[in-house]
Amino acid sequence: MSSVFGKPRAGSGPQSAPLEVNLAILGRRGAGKSALTVKFLTRRFISEYDPNLEDTYSSEEIVDHQPVHLRVMDTADLDTPRNCERYLNWAHAFLVVYSIDSRQSFEGGGSYLELLALHAKETQRSYPTLLLGNKLDMTQYRQVTEAEGAALAGRFGCLFFEVSACLDFENVQHVFHEAVREARRELEKNSPARPLFISEERALPHQAPLTARHGLASCTFNTLSTVSLKEMPTVAQAKLVTVKSSRAQSKRKAPTLTLLKGFKIF
Ligand SMILES: Nc1nc2c(ncn2[C@@H]2O[C@H](COP(=O)(O)OP(=O)(O)OP(=O)(O)O)[C@@H](O)[C@H]2O)c(=O)[nH]1
C-alpha cells in the first residue's frame, strides 16, 4: 500500500513551510523510472528491481536556495496507462520517461504525453511535463534519435533531456530540479499574489492608521468609514489520504532508506 498526501498548497515567503511539490514519473515498463528515481534519491544506480512495485518517496530538496518538500511517485502501470487518476489528480508535474534503445518505449512515452494533454484540456490547466530519453549510456543500441525525442517534446510543449541512471548523478538531479522549477512557476501562477482579507464596516474609536498597523502600504481603503480586517481562513488545508495503487505493494516500512528495501543497491 502506498501512502501519499493530498495536493498541498504552495508556500511562499521566508517564514512559510517549504514549498510542496508532487512529481509523478510515467513511462512504459523498463524505461528506467525506478532507476532514475533511486538515482535521484540515493545517488546510486540499481540493477535489480521489482517491476510490480509502485511507491511514493519524500525528499527535502534545496532548489535555487529555496527548501522544497518533494514527493516522487514512481508509477508502475502495466503496458499502457491505467487507473491514471491516482497520479493525474495528485501530481503538480510529470516526468515522462522512455528508453533511447527502445522504439516501443518511445511510443509509450508518446501515449503518456497524449494522456497528459487530454487531462490538461479537460481540466483547463497546464501541467509542467518533462520528456526524458533515458539510458544515454546505451548509445550503441540507440533506436530513437535525440532529434526525434526533441521533436516529440516540442509537439507537446514540454522540456526534453537525455539522461542515464547509470552515469552522473548531477544530470539526473538537474532534471528533477527542473521539474520542481516548472511546478513552482505553475503553483505561483495559480496562487493568490497577496493575502485575502474580509472587510467589515464598524465604528472603532481612535485607532492608528491601518497601513501602519498592518503593513499594507500598497492597499487603499475607504477613508469615509473605519475598517477592521480579519484574515481569511486558509482555503485549502493539506489532507492526509491513503491511496492504494493498482498493482502496487509498498515496500516501505519507514520513511527513509528502508523504503528502498525492494532494490539491490550497489
Ligand atoms: N544501461 C542502463 N540501464 C538502465 C538505466 N536505467 C534503468 N536501467 C535498467 O533497465 C531496467 C529497467 O529499469 P527500471 O528502473 O526498473 O524501469 P521501470 O521503468 O521502473 O520499469 P517498471 O518497474 O517495469 O515499470 C533495469 O534492468 C535497470 O537496471 C540506464 O540509464 N542505463
PDB file of C-alpha atoms and ligand atoms in Angstrom:
ATOM      1  CA  MET A   1       0.000   0.000   0.000  1.00  0.00           C
ATOM      2  CA  SER A   2       1.339   3.389  -0.893  1.00  0.00           C
ATOM      3  CA  SER A   3       0.795   6.354   1.317  1.00  0.00           C
ATOM      4  CA  VAL A   4       0.630   9.686  -0.420  1.00  0.00           C
ATOM      5  CA  PHE A   5      -0.580  13.068   0.640  1.00  0.00           C
ATOM      6  CA  GLY A   6      -3.318  15.258  -0.752  1.00  0.00           C
ATOM      7  CA  LYS A   7      -2.445  18.053  -3.136  1.00  0.00           C
ATOM      8  CA  PRO A   8      -0.824  20.675  -0.966  1.00  0.00           C
ATOM      9  CA  ARG A   9      -0.615  24.432  -1.031  1.00  0.00           C
ATOM     10  CA  ALA A  10       2.214  26.414  -2.486  1.00  0.00           C
ATOM     11  CA  GLY A  11       4.275  28.075   0.213  1.00  0.00           C
ATOM     12  CA  SER A  12       5.979  31.393  -0.196  1.00  0.00           C
ATOM     13  CA  GLY A  13       7.877  33.858   1.906  1.00  0.00           C
ATOM     14  CA  PRO A  14      10.772  33.194   4.202  1.00  0.00           C
ATOM     15  CA  GLN A  15       8.701  32.033   7.186  1.00  0.00           C
ATOM     16  CA  SER A  16       6.241  29.756   5.422  1.00  0.00           C
ATOM     17  CA  ALA A  17       6.609  25.978   5.236  1.00  0.00           C
ATOM     18  CA  PRO A  18       8.728  24.623   2.370  1.00  0.00           C
ATOM     19  CA  LEU A  19       7.052  24.522  -0.993  1.00  0.00           C
ATOM     20  CA  GLU A  20       5.440  21.133  -1.534  1.00  0.00           C
ATOM     21  CA  VAL A  21       5.726  19.559  -4.958  1.00  0.00           C
ATOM     22  CA  ASN A  22       4.296  16.225  -6.112  1.00  0.00           C
ATOM     23  CA  LEU A  23       6.057  14.699  -9.074  1.00  0.00           C
ATOM     24  CA  ALA A  24       4.866  11.586 -10.944  1.00  0.00           C
ATOM     25  CA  ILE A  25       7.230   9.515 -13.099  1.00  0.00           C
ATOM     26  CA  LEU A  26       5.458   7.892 -16.027  1.00  0.00           C
ATOM     27  CA  GLY A  27       6.542   5.619 -18.835  1.00  0.00           C
ATOM     28  CA  ARG A  28       6.420   2.099 -20.169  1.00  0.00           C
ATOM     29  CA  ARG A  29       7.855  -0.806 -18.234  1.00  0.00           C
ATOM     30  CA  GLY A  30      11.607  -0.982 -18.357  1.00  0.00           C
ATOM     31  CA  ALA A  31      12.128   2.657 -19.363  1.00  0.00           C
ATOM     32  CA  GLY A  32      14.095   3.259 -16.170  1.00  0.00           C
ATOM     33  CA  LYS A  33      11.595   5.091 -13.959  1.00  0.00           C
ATOM     34  CA  SER A  34      12.673   3.301 -10.775  1.00  0.00           C
ATOM     35  CA  ALA A  35      16.366   3.526 -11.642  1.00  0.00           C
ATOM     36  CA  LEU A  36      16.104   7.298 -12.175  1.00  0.00           C
ATOM     37  CA  THR A  37      14.045   7.774  -9.008  1.00  0.00           C
ATOM     38  CA  VAL A  38      16.503   5.802  -6.900  1.00  0.00           C
ATOM     39  CA  LYS A  39      19.481   7.500  -8.517  1.00  0.00           C
ATOM     40  CA  PHE A  40      17.990  10.880  -7.620  1.00  0.00           C
ATOM     41  CA  LEU A  41      17.199   9.844  -4.045  1.00  0.00           C
ATOM     42  CA  THR A  42      20.375   7.921  -3.246  1.00  0.00           C
ATOM     43  CA  ARG A  43      22.915   8.899  -5.933  1.00  0.00           C
ATOM     44  CA  ARG A  44      23.171   5.211  -6.747  1.00  0.00           C
ATOM     45  CA  PHE A  45      22.191   3.008  -9.653  1.00  0.00           C
ATOM     46  CA  ILE A  46      20.015  -0.042  -9.055  1.00  0.00           C
ATOM     47  CA  SER A  47      20.388  -3.042 -11.274  1.00  0.00           C
ATOM     48  CA  GLU A  48      17.680  -5.252  -9.830  1.00  0.00           C
ATOM     49  CA  TYR A  49      14.133  -4.224  -9.256  1.00  0.00           C
ATOM     50  CA  ASP A  50      10.604  -5.438  -8.796  1.00  0.00           C
ATOM     51  CA  PRO A  51       8.573  -4.149 -11.744  1.00  0.00           C
ATOM     52  CA  ASN A  52       5.318  -4.561  -9.797  1.00  0.00           C
ATOM     53  CA  LEU A  53       6.207  -2.114  -7.069  1.00  0.00           C
ATOM     54  CA  GLU A  54       4.837   1.387  -7.063  1.00  0.00           C
ATOM     55  CA  ASP A  55       5.625   3.785  -4.307  1.00  0.00           C
ATOM     56  CA  THR A  56       5.861   7.422  -3.349  1.00  0.00           C
ATOM     57  CA  TYR A  57       9.018   8.813  -1.817  1.00  0.00           C
ATOM     58  CA  SER A  58       9.715  12.043   0.002  1.00  0.00           C
ATOM     59  CA  SER A  59      12.818  14.147  -0.201  1.00  0.00           C
ATOM     60  CA  GLU A  60      13.775  17.507   1.268  1.00  0.00           C
ATOM     61  CA  GLU A  61      15.483  19.452  -1.505  1.00  0.00           C
ATOM     62  CA  ILE A  62      17.009  22.878  -1.873  1.00  0.00           C
ATOM     63  CA  VAL A  63      16.232  24.263  -5.315  1.00  0.00           C
ATOM     64  CA  ASP A  64      17.583  27.731  -6.119  1.00  0.00           C
ATOM     65  CA  HIS A  65      18.181  28.346  -2.381  1.00  0.00           C
ATOM     66  CA  GLN A  66      14.561  27.510  -1.577  1.00  0.00           C
ATOM     67  CA  PRO A  67      13.563  24.494   0.525  1.00  0.00           C
ATOM     68  CA  VAL A  68      11.199  22.131  -1.232  1.00  0.00           C
ATOM     69  CA  HIS A  69       9.387  19.118   0.145  1.00  0.00           C
ATOM     70  CA  LEU A  70       9.356  16.888  -2.911  1.00  0.00           C
ATOM     71  CA  ARG A  71       7.248  13.748  -3.237  1.00  0.00           C
ATOM     72  CA  VAL A  72       8.055  11.426  -6.105  1.00  0.00           C
ATOM     73  CA  MET A  73       5.584   8.802  -7.272  1.00  0.00           C
ATOM     74  CA  ASP A  74       7.420   6.053  -9.144  1.00  0.00           C
ATOM     75  CA  THR A  75       4.438   4.658 -11.028  1.00  0.00           C
ATOM     76  CA  ALA A  76       4.071   1.079 -12.213  1.00  0.00           C
ATOM     77  CA  ASP A  77       1.469   0.883 -14.926  1.00  0.00           C
ATOM     78  CA  LEU A  78       1.411  -2.290 -16.961  1.00  0.00           C
ATOM     79  CA  ASP A  79       1.906  -1.713 -20.674  1.00  0.00           C
ATOM     80  CA  THR A  80      -0.427   1.231 -21.074  1.00  0.00           C
ATOM     81  CA  PRO A  81      -1.691   3.997 -18.773  1.00  0.00           C
ATOM     82  CA  ARG A  82      -4.160   2.581 -16.209  1.00  0.00           C
ATOM     83  CA  ASN A  83      -6.084   3.946 -13.234  1.00  0.00           C
ATOM     84  CA  CYS A  84      -4.455   7.217 -14.141  1.00  0.00           C
ATOM     85  CA  GLU A  85      -6.478   9.300 -11.682  1.00  0.00           C
ATOM     86  CA  ARG A  86      -4.128   8.285  -8.890  1.00  0.00           C
ATOM     87  CA  TYR A  87      -1.376  10.391 -10.411  1.00  0.00           C
ATOM     88  CA  LEU A  88      -3.315  12.776 -12.640  1.00  0.00           C
ATOM     89  CA  ASN A  89      -5.169  14.212  -9.662  1.00  0.00           C
ATOM     90  CA  TRP A  90      -2.135  14.240  -7.428  1.00  0.00           C
ATOM     91  CA  ALA A  91       0.910  15.474  -9.319  1.00  0.00           C
ATOM     92  CA  HIS A  92       1.953  19.063  -9.906  1.00  0.00           C
ATOM     93  CA  ALA A  93       4.426  17.990 -12.599  1.00  0.00           C
ATOM     94  CA  PHE A  94       5.286  14.894 -14.617  1.00  0.00           C
ATOM     95  CA  LEU A  95       8.423  13.204 -15.880  1.00  0.00           C
ATOM     96  CA  VAL A  96       7.663  11.008 -18.888  1.00  0.00           C
ATOM     97  CA  VAL A  97      10.482   8.523 -19.388  1.00  0.00           C
ATOM     98  CA  TYR A  98      11.395   6.372 -22.371  1.00  0.00           C
ATOM     99  CA  SER A  99      14.485   4.392 -23.129  1.00  0.00           C
ATOM    100  CA  ILE A 100      16.552   5.556 -26.119  1.00  0.00           C
ATOM    101  CA  ASP A 101      17.289   1.913 -27.001  1.00  0.00           C
ATOM    102  CA  SER A 102      13.617   1.033 -27.449  1.00  0.00           C
ATOM    103  CA  ARG A 103      11.255   2.427 -30.031  1.00  0.00           C
ATOM    104  CA  GLN A 104       8.364   0.755 -28.225  1.00  0.00           C
ATOM    105  CA  SER A 105       9.203   2.622 -25.075  1.00  0.00           C
ATOM    106  CA  PHE A 106       9.420   5.888 -27.076  1.00  0.00           C
ATOM    107  CA  GLU A 107       5.947   5.241 -28.476  1.00  0.00           C
ATOM    108  CA  GLY A 108       4.781   4.513 -24.935  1.00  0.00           C
ATOM    109  CA  GLY A 109       6.162   7.891 -23.883  1.00  0.00           C
ATOM    110  CA  GLY A 110       4.090   9.475 -26.640  1.00  0.00           C
ATOM    111  CA  SER A 111       0.931   7.814 -25.262  1.00  0.00           C
ATOM    112  CA  TYR A 112       1.620   9.315 -21.838  1.00  0.00           C
ATOM    113  CA  LEU A 113       2.120  12.759 -23.352  1.00  0.00           C
ATOM    114  CA  GLU A 114      -1.203  12.411 -25.156  1.00  0.00           C
ATOM    115  CA  LEU A 115      -2.876  11.382 -21.914  1.00  0.00           C
ATOM    116  CA  LEU A 116      -1.458  14.432 -20.130  1.00  0.00           C
ATOM    117  CA  ALA A 117      -2.501  16.744 -22.964  1.00  0.00           C
ATOM    118  CA  LEU A 118      -6.039  15.391 -22.760  1.00  0.00           C
ATOM    119  CA  HIS A 119      -6.057  15.828 -18.980  1.00  0.00           C
ATOM    120  CA  ALA A 120      -4.853  19.427 -19.358  1.00  0.00           C
ATOM    121  CA  LYS A 121      -7.597  20.098 -21.889  1.00  0.00           C
ATOM    122  CA  GLU A 122     -10.293  18.590 -19.688  1.00  0.00           C
ATOM    123  CA  THR A 123      -9.204  20.423 -16.572  1.00  0.00           C
ATOM    124  CA  GLN A 124      -8.239  23.603 -18.454  1.00  0.00           C
ATOM    125  CA  ARG A 125      -4.948  23.751 -16.637  1.00  0.00           C
ATOM    126  CA  SER A 126      -1.380  23.212 -17.674  1.00  0.00           C
ATOM    127  CA  TYR A 127       0.789  20.550 -16.078  1.00  0.00           C
ATOM    128  CA  PRO A 128       4.538  21.017 -16.368  1.00  0.00           C
ATOM    129  CA  THR A 129       5.957  17.958 -18.107  1.00  0.00           C
ATOM    130  CA  LEU A 130       9.495  16.901 -18.954  1.00  0.00           C
ATOM    131  CA  LEU A 131      10.243  14.212 -21.527  1.00  0.00           C
ATOM    132  CA  LEU A 132      13.309  12.134 -20.647  1.00  0.00           C
ATOM    133  CA  GLY A 133      15.188   9.847 -23.022  1.00  0.00           C
ATOM    134  CA  ASN A 134      16.884   7.508 -20.541  1.00  0.00           C
ATOM    135  CA  LYS A 135      19.810   5.041 -20.905  1.00  0.00           C
ATOM    136  CA  LEU A 136      22.073   7.536 -22.640  1.00  0.00           C
ATOM    137  CA  ASP A 137      24.942   5.195 -21.784  1.00  0.00           C
ATOM    138  CA  MET A 138      23.464   2.737 -24.314  1.00  0.00           C
ATOM    139  CA  THR A 139      24.010   4.867 -27.428  1.00  0.00           C
ATOM    140  CA  GLN A 140      25.412   1.915 -29.358  1.00  0.00           C
ATOM    141  CA  TYR A 141      21.924   0.340 -29.140  1.00  0.00           C
ATOM    142  CA  ARG A 142      20.079   3.590 -29.798  1.00  0.00           C
ATOM    143  CA  GLN A 143      16.759   3.204 -31.642  1.00  0.00           C
ATOM    144  CA  VAL A 144      15.465   6.725 -31.058  1.00  0.00           C
ATOM    145  CA  THR A 145      17.484   9.735 -32.161  1.00  0.00           C
ATOM    146  CA  GLU A 146      17.867  12.802 -29.999  1.00  0.00           C
ATOM    147  CA  ALA A 147      16.099  14.820 -32.721  1.00  0.00           C
ATOM    148  CA  GLU A 148      13.052  12.520 -32.527  1.00  0.00           C
ATOM    149  CA  GLY A 149      12.904  12.995 -28.773  1.00  0.00           C
ATOM    150  CA  ALA A 150      13.171  16.765 -29.123  1.00  0.00           C
ATOM    151  CA  ALA A 151      10.504  16.794 -31.835  1.00  0.00           C
ATOM    152  CA  LEU A 152       8.073  14.802 -29.692  1.00  0.00           C
ATOM    153  CA  ALA A 153       8.682  17.113 -26.736  1.00  0.00           C
ATOM    154  CA  GLY A 154       8.215  20.127 -28.997  1.00  0.00           C
ATOM    155  CA  ARG A 155       4.862  18.795 -30.201  1.00  0.00           C
ATOM    156  CA  PHE A 156       3.583  18.712 -26.625  1.00  0.00           C
ATOM    157  CA  GLY A 157       5.356  21.853 -25.471  1.00  0.00           C
ATOM    158  CA  CYS A 158       7.498  20.156 -22.847  1.00  0.00           C
ATOM    159  CA  LEU A 159      11.163  20.256 -21.938  1.00  0.00           C
ATOM    160  CA  PHE A 160      13.382  17.448 -23.208  1.00  0.00           C
ATOM    161  CA  PHE A 161      16.534  15.849 -21.797  1.00  0.00           C
ATOM    162  CA  GLU A 162      18.538  12.735 -22.476  1.00  0.00           C
ATOM    163  CA  VAL A 163      19.889  11.182 -19.286  1.00  0.00           C
ATOM    164  CA  SER A 164      21.240   7.979 -17.832  1.00  0.00           C
ATOM    165  CA  ALA A 165      20.532   6.477 -14.446  1.00  0.00           C
ATOM    166  CA  CYS A 166      23.989   4.846 -14.686  1.00  0.00           C
ATOM    167  CA  LEU A 167      26.012   7.975 -15.319  1.00  0.00           C
ATOM    168  CA  ASP A 168      26.396  11.285 -13.443  1.00  0.00           C
ATOM    169  CA  PHE A 169      24.136  11.995 -10.512  1.00  0.00           C
ATOM    170  CA  GLU A 170      24.212  15.728 -11.353  1.00  0.00           C
ATOM    171  CA  ASN A 171      22.421  15.253 -14.679  1.00  0.00           C
ATOM    172  CA  VAL A 172      19.668  13.235 -13.031  1.00  0.00           C
ATOM    173  CA  GLN A 173      19.362  15.734 -10.187  1.00  0.00           C
ATOM    174  CA  HIS A 174      19.188  18.537 -12.752  1.00  0.00           C
ATOM    175  CA  VAL A 175      16.071  17.145 -14.449  1.00  0.00           C
ATOM    176  CA  PHE A 176      14.267  16.569 -11.134  1.00  0.00           C
ATOM    177  CA  HIS A 177      15.101  20.112 -10.087  1.00  0.00           C
ATOM    178  CA  GLU A 178      13.936  21.445 -13.443  1.00  0.00           C
ATOM    179  CA  ALA A 179      10.617  19.686 -12.828  1.00  0.00           C
ATOM    180  CA  VAL A 180      10.422  21.402  -9.416  1.00  0.00           C
ATOM    181  CA  ARG A 181      11.142  24.783 -11.029  1.00  0.00           C
ATOM    182  CA  GLU A 182       8.421  24.240 -13.612  1.00  0.00           C
ATOM    183  CA  ALA A 183       5.949  23.115 -10.923  1.00  0.00           C
ATOM    184  CA  ARG A 184       6.876  26.092  -8.759  1.00  0.00           C
ATOM    185  CA  ARG A 185       6.234  28.514 -11.618  1.00  0.00           C
ATOM    186  CA  GLU A 186       2.831  26.963 -12.201  1.00  0.00           C
ATOM    187  CA  LEU A 187       1.927  26.953  -8.483  1.00  0.00           C
ATOM    188  CA  GLU A 188       2.947  30.572  -8.125  1.00  0.00           C
ATOM    189  CA  LYS A 189       0.908  31.477 -11.168  1.00  0.00           C
ATOM    190  CA  ASN A 190      -2.183  29.888  -9.641  1.00  0.00           C
ATOM    191  CA  SER A 191      -1.781  31.063  -6.052  1.00  0.00           C
ATOM    192  CA  PRO A 192      -3.112  34.432  -4.887  1.00  0.00           C
ATOM    193  CA  ALA A 193      -0.497  37.180  -5.053  1.00  0.00           C
ATOM    194  CA  ARG A 194      -1.482  38.737  -1.723  1.00  0.00           C
ATOM    195  CA  PRO A 195      -3.302  37.526   1.402  1.00  0.00           C
ATOM    196  CA  LEU A 196      -7.079  37.817   1.210  1.00  0.00           C
ATOM    197  CA  PHE A 197      -8.993  39.976   3.660  1.00  0.00           C
ATOM    198  CA  ILE A 198     -12.638  40.400   4.580  1.00  0.00           C
ATOM    199  CA  SER A 199     -13.608  43.916   5.383  1.00  0.00           C
ATOM    200  CA  GLU A 200     -16.253  44.782   7.942  1.00  0.00           C
ATOM    201  CA  GLU A 201     -17.766  48.202   8.304  1.00  0.00           C
ATOM    202  CA  ARG A 202     -17.734  49.017  12.028  1.00  0.00           C
ATOM    203  CA  ALA A 203     -17.129  52.072  14.158  1.00  0.00           C
ATOM    204  CA  LEU A 204     -13.852  51.896  16.008  1.00  0.00           C
ATOM    205  CA  PRO A 205     -12.673  54.562  18.354  1.00  0.00           C
ATOM    206  CA  HIS A 206      -9.408  56.307  17.742  1.00  0.00           C
ATOM    207  CA  GLN A 207      -7.010  53.961  16.004  1.00  0.00           C
ATOM    208  CA  ALA A 208      -3.692  54.340  14.322  1.00  0.00           C
ATOM    209  CA  PRO A 209      -3.713  54.364  10.515  1.00  0.00           C
ATOM    210  CA  LEU A 210      -4.348  50.900   9.078  1.00  0.00           C
ATOM    211  CA  THR A 211      -1.413  50.892   6.749  1.00  0.00           C
ATOM    212  CA  ALA A 212       0.945  51.362   9.657  1.00  0.00           C
ATOM    213  CA  ARG A 213      -0.665  48.708  11.864  1.00  0.00           C
ATOM    214  CA  HIS A 214      -0.976  46.038   9.213  1.00  0.00           C
ATOM    215  CA  GLY A 215       1.902  46.913   6.967  1.00  0.00           C
ATOM    216  CA  LEU A 216      -0.421  47.073   3.984  1.00  0.00           C
ATOM    217  CA  ALA A 217       1.177  50.046   2.359  1.00  0.00           C
ATOM    218  CA  SER A 218       0.030  49.068  -1.107  1.00  0.00           C
ATOM    219  CA  CYS A 219      -3.676  48.770  -0.144  1.00  0.00           C
ATOM    220  CA  THR A 220      -6.118  51.649  -0.442  1.00  0.00           C
ATOM    221  CA  PHE A 221      -9.060  51.973   1.954  1.00  0.00           C
ATOM    222  CA  ASN A 222     -12.345  53.803   2.060  1.00  0.00           C
ATOM    223  CA  THR A 223     -11.492  56.806   4.181  1.00  0.00           C
ATOM    224  CA  LEU A 224     -15.151  57.591   4.977  1.00  0.00           C
ATOM    225  CA  SER A 225     -15.640  54.545   7.154  1.00  0.00           C
ATOM    226  CA  THR A 226     -13.468  52.740   9.655  1.00  0.00           C
ATOM    227  CA  VAL A 227     -12.471  49.292   8.523  1.00  0.00           C
ATOM    228  CA  SER A 228     -11.397  46.298  10.561  1.00  0.00           C
ATOM    229  CA  LEU A 229      -9.673  43.402   8.908  1.00  0.00           C
ATOM    230  CA  LYS A 230      -9.857  39.700   9.515  1.00  0.00           C
ATOM    231  CA  GLU A 231      -7.519  37.322   7.783  1.00  0.00           C
ATOM    232  CA  MET A 232      -9.479  34.771   5.843  1.00  0.00           C
ATOM    233  CA  PRO A 233      -9.140  31.155   6.908  1.00  0.00           C
ATOM    234  CA  THR A 234      -6.811  29.154   4.686  1.00  0.00           C
ATOM    235  CA  VAL A 235      -8.764  27.966   1.693  1.00  0.00           C
ATOM    236  CA  ALA A 236      -7.300  24.513   1.387  1.00  0.00           C
ATOM    237  CA  GLN A 237      -5.550  22.552   4.082  1.00  0.00           C
ATOM    238  CA  ALA A 238      -3.430  19.604   3.012  1.00  0.00           C
ATOM    239  CA  LYS A 239      -5.274  16.469   3.994  1.00  0.00           C
ATOM    240  CA  LEU A 240      -3.713  13.109   4.614  1.00  0.00           C
ATOM    241  CA  VAL A 241      -5.164  10.426   2.398  1.00  0.00           C
ATOM    242  CA  THR A 242      -4.141   6.880   1.768  1.00  0.00           C
ATOM    243  CA  VAL A 243      -4.068   5.664  -1.788  1.00  0.00           C
ATOM    244  CA  LYS A 244      -3.847   2.042  -2.716  1.00  0.00           C
ATOM    245  CA  SER A 245      -2.210   1.787  -6.081  1.00  0.00           C
ATOM    246  CA  SER A 246      -3.422  -0.655  -8.698  1.00  0.00           C
ATOM    247  CA  ARG A 247      -0.749  -3.295  -8.633  1.00  0.00           C
ATOM    248  CA  ALA A 248       1.381  -1.819  -6.005  1.00  0.00           C
ATOM    249  CA  GLN A 249       2.640  -3.332  -2.806  1.00  0.00           C
ATOM    250  CA  SER A 250       4.556  -0.922  -0.680  1.00  0.00           C
ATOM    251  CA  LYS A 251       7.997  -1.965   0.347  1.00  0.00           C
ATOM    252  CA  ARG A 252       8.136   0.972   2.706  1.00  0.00           C
ATOM    253  CA  LYS A 253       8.274   0.404   6.452  1.00  0.00           C
ATOM    254  CA  ALA A 254       9.966   3.635   7.487  1.00  0.00           C
ATOM    255  CA  PRO A 255      10.266   6.883   5.569  1.00  0.00           C
ATOM    256  CA  THR A 256      13.979   6.863   4.831  1.00  0.00           C
ATOM    257  CA  LEU A 257      16.346   4.401   3.226  1.00  0.00           C
ATOM    258  CA  THR A 258      14.417   1.327   4.311  1.00  0.00           C
ATOM    259  CA  LEU A 259      11.889   2.323   1.673  1.00  0.00           C
ATOM    260  CA  LEU A 260      14.357   1.093  -0.880  1.00  0.00           C
ATOM    261  CA  LYS A 261      14.389  -2.382   0.626  1.00  0.00           C
ATOM    262  CA  GLY A 262      12.959  -3.862  -2.534  1.00  0.00           C
ATOM    263  CA  PHE A 263      16.002  -2.812  -4.531  1.00  0.00           C
ATOM    264  CA  LYS A 264      19.513  -4.145  -4.581  1.00  0.00           C
ATOM    265  CA  ILE A 265      21.792  -1.149  -4.356  1.00  0.00           C
ATOM    266  CA  PHE A 266      25.408  -1.411  -5.354  1.00  0.00           C
TER     267      PHE A 266
HETATM  268  N1  LIG B   1      22.201   0.748 -19.032  1.00  0.00           N
HETATM  269  C1  LIG B   1      21.186   1.314 -18.350  1.00  0.00           C
HETATM  270  N2  LIG B   1      20.259   0.527 -17.786  1.00  0.00           N
HETATM  271  C2  LIG B   1      19.270   1.121 -17.105  1.00  0.00           C
HETATM  272  C3  LIG B   1      19.180   2.524 -16.968  1.00  0.00           C
HETATM  273  N3  LIG B   1      18.072   2.799 -16.253  1.00  0.00           N
HETATM  274  C4  LIG B   1      17.497   1.625 -15.965  1.00  0.00           C
HETATM  275  N4  LIG B   1      18.218   0.612 -16.465  1.00  0.00           N
HETATM  276  C5  LIG B   1      17.913  -0.815 -16.396  1.00  0.00           C
HETATM  277  O1  LIG B   1      16.698  -1.021 -17.114  1.00  0.00           O
HETATM  278  C6  LIG B   1      15.887  -1.975 -16.448  1.00  0.00           C
HETATM  279  C7  LIG B   1      14.538  -1.360 -16.122  1.00  0.00           C
HETATM  280  O2  LIG B   1      14.741  -0.309 -15.196  1.00  0.00           O
HETATM  281  P1  LIG B   1      13.601   0.159 -14.169  1.00  0.00           P
HETATM  282  O3  LIG B   1      14.129   1.346 -13.468  1.00  0.00           O
HETATM  283  O4  LIG B   1      13.130  -0.930 -13.327  1.00  0.00           O
HETATM  284  O5  LIG B   1      12.454   0.535 -15.198  1.00  0.00           O
HETATM  285  P2  LIG B   1      10.963   0.995 -14.850  1.00  0.00           P
HETATM  286  O6  LIG B   1      10.609   1.993 -15.866  1.00  0.00           O
HETATM  287  O7  LIG B   1      10.845   1.362 -13.431  1.00  0.00           O
HETATM  288  O8  LIG B   1      10.180  -0.330 -15.150  1.00  0.00           O
HETATM  289  P3  LIG B   1       8.887  -0.936 -14.359  1.00  0.00           P
HETATM  290  O9  LIG B   1       9.253  -1.007 -12.923  1.00  0.00           O
HETATM  291  O10 LIG B   1       8.704  -2.256 -15.011  1.00  0.00           O
HETATM  292  O11 LIG B   1       7.745  -0.010 -14.636  1.00  0.00           O
HETATM  293  C8  LIG B   1      16.660  -2.414 -15.218  1.00  0.00           C
HETATM  294  O12 LIG B   1      17.373  -3.597 -15.526  1.00  0.00           O
HETATM  295  C9  LIG B   1      17.646  -1.286 -14.968  1.00  0.00           C
HETATM  296  O13 LIG B   1      18.819  -1.722 -14.351  1.00  0.00           O
HETATM  297  C10 LIG B   1      20.176   3.326 -17.576  1.00  0.00           C
HETATM  298  O14 LIG B   1      20.192   4.563 -17.528  1.00  0.00           O
HETATM  299  N5  LIG B   1      21.158   2.669 -18.259  1.00  0.00           N
END
